Short mmCIF file of N, CA and C and ligand atoms in Angstrom, two decimals:
data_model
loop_
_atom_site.label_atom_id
_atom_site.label_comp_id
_atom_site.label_asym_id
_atom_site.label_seq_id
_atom_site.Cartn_x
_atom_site.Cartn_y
_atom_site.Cartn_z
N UNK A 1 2.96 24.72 -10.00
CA UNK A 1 2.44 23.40 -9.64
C UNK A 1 2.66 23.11 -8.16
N UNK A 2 2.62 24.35 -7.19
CA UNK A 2 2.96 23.85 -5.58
C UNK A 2 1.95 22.80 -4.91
N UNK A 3 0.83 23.04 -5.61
CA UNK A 3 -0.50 22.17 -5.12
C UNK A 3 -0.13 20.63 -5.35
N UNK A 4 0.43 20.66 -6.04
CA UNK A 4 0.77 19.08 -6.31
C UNK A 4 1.44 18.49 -5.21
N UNK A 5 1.88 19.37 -4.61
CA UNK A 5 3.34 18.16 -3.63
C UNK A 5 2.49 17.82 -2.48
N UNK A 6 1.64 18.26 -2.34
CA UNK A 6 0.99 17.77 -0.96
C UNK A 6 0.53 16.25 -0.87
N UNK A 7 0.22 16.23 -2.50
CA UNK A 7 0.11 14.67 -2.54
C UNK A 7 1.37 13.17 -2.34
N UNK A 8 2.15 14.12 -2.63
CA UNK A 8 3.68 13.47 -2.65
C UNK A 8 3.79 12.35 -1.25
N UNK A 9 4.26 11.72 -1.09
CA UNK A 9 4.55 10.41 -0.18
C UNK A 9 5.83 10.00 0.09
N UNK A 10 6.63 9.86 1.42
CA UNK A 10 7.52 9.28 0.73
C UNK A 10 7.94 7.46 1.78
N UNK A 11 8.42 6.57 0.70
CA UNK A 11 8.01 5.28 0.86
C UNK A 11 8.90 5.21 2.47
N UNK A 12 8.64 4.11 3.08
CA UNK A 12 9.55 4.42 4.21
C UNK A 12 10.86 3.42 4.27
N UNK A 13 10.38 2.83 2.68
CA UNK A 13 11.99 1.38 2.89
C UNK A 13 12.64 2.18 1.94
N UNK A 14 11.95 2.42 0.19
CA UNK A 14 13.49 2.22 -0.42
C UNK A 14 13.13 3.76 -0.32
N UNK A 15 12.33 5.19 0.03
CA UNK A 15 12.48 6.24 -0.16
C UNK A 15 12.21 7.37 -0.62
N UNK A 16 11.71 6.39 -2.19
CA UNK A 16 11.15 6.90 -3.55
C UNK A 16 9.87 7.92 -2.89
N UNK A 17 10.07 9.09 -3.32
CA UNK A 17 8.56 9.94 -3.43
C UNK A 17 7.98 9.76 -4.57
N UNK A 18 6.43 9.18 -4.26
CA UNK A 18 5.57 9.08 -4.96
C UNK A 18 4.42 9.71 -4.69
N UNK A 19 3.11 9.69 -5.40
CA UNK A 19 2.06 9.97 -5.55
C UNK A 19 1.23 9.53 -4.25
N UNK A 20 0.59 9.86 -3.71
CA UNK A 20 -0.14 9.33 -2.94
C UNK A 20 -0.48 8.19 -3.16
N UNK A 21 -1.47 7.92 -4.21
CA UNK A 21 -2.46 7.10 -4.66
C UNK A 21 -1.51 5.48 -4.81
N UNK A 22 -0.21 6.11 -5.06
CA UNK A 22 0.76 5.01 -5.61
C UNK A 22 0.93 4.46 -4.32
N UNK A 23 0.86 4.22 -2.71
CA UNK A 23 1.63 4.44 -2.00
C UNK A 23 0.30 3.69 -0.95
N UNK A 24 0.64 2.75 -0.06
CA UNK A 24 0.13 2.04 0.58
C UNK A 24 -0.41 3.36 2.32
N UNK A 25 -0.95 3.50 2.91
CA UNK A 25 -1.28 4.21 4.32
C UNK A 25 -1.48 3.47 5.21
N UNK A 26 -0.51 3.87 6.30
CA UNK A 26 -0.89 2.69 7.04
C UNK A 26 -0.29 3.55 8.58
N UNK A 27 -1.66 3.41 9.44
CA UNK A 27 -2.19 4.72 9.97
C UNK A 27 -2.03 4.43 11.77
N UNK A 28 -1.35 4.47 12.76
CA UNK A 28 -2.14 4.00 13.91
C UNK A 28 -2.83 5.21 14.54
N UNK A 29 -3.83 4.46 15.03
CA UNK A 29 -5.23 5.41 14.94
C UNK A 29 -5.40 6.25 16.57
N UNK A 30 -5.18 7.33 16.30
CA UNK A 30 -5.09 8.24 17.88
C UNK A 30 -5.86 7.79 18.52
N UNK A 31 -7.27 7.47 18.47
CA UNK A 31 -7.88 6.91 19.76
C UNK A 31 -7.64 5.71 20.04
N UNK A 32 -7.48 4.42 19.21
CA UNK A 32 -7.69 3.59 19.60
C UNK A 32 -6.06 2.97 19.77
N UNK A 33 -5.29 3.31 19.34
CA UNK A 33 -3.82 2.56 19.25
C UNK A 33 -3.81 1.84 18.45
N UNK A 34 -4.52 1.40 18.08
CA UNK A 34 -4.48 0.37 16.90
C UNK A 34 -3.91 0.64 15.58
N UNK A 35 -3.22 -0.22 14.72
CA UNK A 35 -2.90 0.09 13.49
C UNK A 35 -3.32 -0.49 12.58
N UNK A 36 -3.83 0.34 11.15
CA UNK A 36 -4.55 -0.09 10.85
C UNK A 36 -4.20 -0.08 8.75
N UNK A 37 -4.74 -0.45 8.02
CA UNK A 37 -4.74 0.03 6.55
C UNK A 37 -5.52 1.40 6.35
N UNK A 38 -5.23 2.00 5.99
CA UNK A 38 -6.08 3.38 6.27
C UNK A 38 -6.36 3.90 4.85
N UNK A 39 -7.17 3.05 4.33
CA UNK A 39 -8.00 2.92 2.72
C UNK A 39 -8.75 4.04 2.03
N UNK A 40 -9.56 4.25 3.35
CA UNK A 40 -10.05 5.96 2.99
C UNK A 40 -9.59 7.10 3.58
N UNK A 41 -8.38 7.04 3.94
CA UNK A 41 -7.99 8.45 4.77
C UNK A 41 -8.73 8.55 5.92
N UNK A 42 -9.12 7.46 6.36
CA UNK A 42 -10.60 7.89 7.77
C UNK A 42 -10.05 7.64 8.74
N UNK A 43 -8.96 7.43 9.32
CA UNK A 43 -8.11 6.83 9.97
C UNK A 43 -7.14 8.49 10.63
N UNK A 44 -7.46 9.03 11.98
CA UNK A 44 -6.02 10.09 12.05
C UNK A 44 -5.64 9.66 13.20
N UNK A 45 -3.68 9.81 12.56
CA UNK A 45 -2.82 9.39 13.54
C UNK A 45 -1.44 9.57 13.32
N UNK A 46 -0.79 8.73 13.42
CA UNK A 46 0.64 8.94 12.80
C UNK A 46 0.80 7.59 11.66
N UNK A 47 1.28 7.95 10.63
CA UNK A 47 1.15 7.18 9.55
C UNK A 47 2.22 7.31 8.70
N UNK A 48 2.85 5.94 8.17
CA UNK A 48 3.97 5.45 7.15
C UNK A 48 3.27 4.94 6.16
N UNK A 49 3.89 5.26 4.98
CA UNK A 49 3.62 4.99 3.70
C UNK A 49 4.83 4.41 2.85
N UNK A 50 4.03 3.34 1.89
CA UNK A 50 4.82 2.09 1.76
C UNK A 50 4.73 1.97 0.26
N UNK A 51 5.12 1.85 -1.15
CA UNK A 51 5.40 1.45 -2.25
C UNK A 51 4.01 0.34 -2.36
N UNK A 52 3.33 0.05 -3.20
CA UNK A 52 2.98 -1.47 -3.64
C UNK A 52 3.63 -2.16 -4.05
N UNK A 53 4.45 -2.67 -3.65
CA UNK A 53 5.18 -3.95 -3.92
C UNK A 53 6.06 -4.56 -2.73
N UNK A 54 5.84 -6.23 -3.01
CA UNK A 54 6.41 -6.75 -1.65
C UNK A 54 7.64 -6.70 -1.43
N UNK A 55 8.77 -6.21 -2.50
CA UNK A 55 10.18 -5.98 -1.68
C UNK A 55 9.70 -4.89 -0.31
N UNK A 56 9.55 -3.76 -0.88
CA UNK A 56 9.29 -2.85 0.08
C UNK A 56 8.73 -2.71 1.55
N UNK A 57 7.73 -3.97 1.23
CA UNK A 57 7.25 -4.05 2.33
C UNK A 57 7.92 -5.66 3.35
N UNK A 58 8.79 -6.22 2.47
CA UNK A 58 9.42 -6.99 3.77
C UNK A 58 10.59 -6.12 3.70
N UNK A 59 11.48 -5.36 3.27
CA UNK A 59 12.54 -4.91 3.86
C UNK A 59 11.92 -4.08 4.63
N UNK A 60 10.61 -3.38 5.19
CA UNK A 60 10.59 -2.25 5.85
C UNK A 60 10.00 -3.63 7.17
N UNK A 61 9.69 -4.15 6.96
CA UNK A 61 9.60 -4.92 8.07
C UNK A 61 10.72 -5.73 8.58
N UNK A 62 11.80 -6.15 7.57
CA UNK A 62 13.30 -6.77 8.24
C UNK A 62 13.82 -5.96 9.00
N UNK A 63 13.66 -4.87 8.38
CA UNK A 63 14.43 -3.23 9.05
C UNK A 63 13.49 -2.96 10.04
N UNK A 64 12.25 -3.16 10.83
CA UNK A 64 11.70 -2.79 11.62
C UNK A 64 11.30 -1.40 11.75
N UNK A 65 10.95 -0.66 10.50
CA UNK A 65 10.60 0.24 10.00
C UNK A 65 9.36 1.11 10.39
N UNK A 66 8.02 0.15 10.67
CA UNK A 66 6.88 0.15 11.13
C UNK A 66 6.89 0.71 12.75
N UNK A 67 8.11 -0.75 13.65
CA UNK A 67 7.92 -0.21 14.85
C UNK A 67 9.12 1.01 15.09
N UNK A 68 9.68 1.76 14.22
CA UNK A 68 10.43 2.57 14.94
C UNK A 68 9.69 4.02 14.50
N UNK A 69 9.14 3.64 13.57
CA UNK A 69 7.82 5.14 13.42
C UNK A 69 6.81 5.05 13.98
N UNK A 70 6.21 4.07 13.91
CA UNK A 70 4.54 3.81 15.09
C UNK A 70 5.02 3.65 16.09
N UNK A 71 5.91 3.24 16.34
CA UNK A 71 6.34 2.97 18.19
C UNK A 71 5.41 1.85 18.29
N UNK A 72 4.70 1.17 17.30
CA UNK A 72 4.66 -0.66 17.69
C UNK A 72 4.79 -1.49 16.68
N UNK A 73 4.06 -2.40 17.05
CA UNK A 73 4.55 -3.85 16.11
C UNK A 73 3.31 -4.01 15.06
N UNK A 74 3.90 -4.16 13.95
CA UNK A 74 2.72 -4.23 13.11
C UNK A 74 2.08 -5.55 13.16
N UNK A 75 0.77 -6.04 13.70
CA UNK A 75 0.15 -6.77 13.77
C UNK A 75 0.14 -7.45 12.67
N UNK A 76 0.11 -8.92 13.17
CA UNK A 76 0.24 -9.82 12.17
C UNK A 76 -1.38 -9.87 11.06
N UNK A 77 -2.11 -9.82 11.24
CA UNK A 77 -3.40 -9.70 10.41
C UNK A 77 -3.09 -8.51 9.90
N UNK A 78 -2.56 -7.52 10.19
CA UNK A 78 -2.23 -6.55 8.91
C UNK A 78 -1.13 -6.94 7.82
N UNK A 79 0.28 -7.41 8.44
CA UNK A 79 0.97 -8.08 7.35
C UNK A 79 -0.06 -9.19 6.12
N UNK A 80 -0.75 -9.91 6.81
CA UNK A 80 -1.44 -10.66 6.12
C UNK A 80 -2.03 -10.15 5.00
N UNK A 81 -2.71 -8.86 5.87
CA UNK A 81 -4.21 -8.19 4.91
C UNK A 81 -2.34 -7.46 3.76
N UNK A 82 -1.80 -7.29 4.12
CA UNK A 82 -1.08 -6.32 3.24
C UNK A 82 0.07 -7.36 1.91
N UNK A 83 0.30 -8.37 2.71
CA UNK A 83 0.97 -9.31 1.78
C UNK A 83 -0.41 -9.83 0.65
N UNK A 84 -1.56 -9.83 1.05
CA UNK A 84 -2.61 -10.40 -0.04
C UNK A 84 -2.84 -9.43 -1.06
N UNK A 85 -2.97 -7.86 -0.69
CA UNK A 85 -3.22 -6.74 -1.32
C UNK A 85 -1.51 -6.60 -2.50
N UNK A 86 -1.10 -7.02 -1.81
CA UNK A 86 0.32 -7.33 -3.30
C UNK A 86 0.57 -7.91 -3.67
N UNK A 87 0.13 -9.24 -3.47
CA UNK A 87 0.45 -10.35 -4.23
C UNK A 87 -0.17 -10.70 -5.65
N UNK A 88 -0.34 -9.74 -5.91
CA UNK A 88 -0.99 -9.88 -7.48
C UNK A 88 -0.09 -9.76 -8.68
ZN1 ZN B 1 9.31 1.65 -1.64
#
């Protein structure tokens, strides 16, 4: 089953390796600097991956998690777009 792990992820707050699919992308984008949700994989750059669920994603932002792997600040319209996408 080696083919499998490529999909593997691992979250960047609490750790857990998961599934890809399970696992939020969130990409800043080589040409443009920008960071972005990276929904279809269309996005290449350097990229952290995050759990669906909002513990995860405010401790990786209390912990400043985002800017010490992207080397910036995660824009506030992405927290937004990303706190709505879990709040379900
Ligand atoms: Zn997590």
């Amino acid at each position: 089953m080696k083919n499998n792990k490529k999909f593997l992820r691992q979250c960047i707050d609490c750790r857990k390796i998961k599934r890809k699919e399970d696992l939020i992308r969130i990409t800043k984008d080589n040409k443009t600097k920008e960071i972005k949700i990276n929904k279809n994989n269309k996005i290449y750059g350097r990229s952290v991956y995050i759990c669906k669920n909002i513990e995860c994603l405010e401790n990786a932002i209390k912990k400043k998690k985002f800017e010490k792997i992207l080397s910036s600040n995660l824009p506030e319209s992405i927290k937004e777009e990303l706190y709505a996408v879990l709040k379900k």
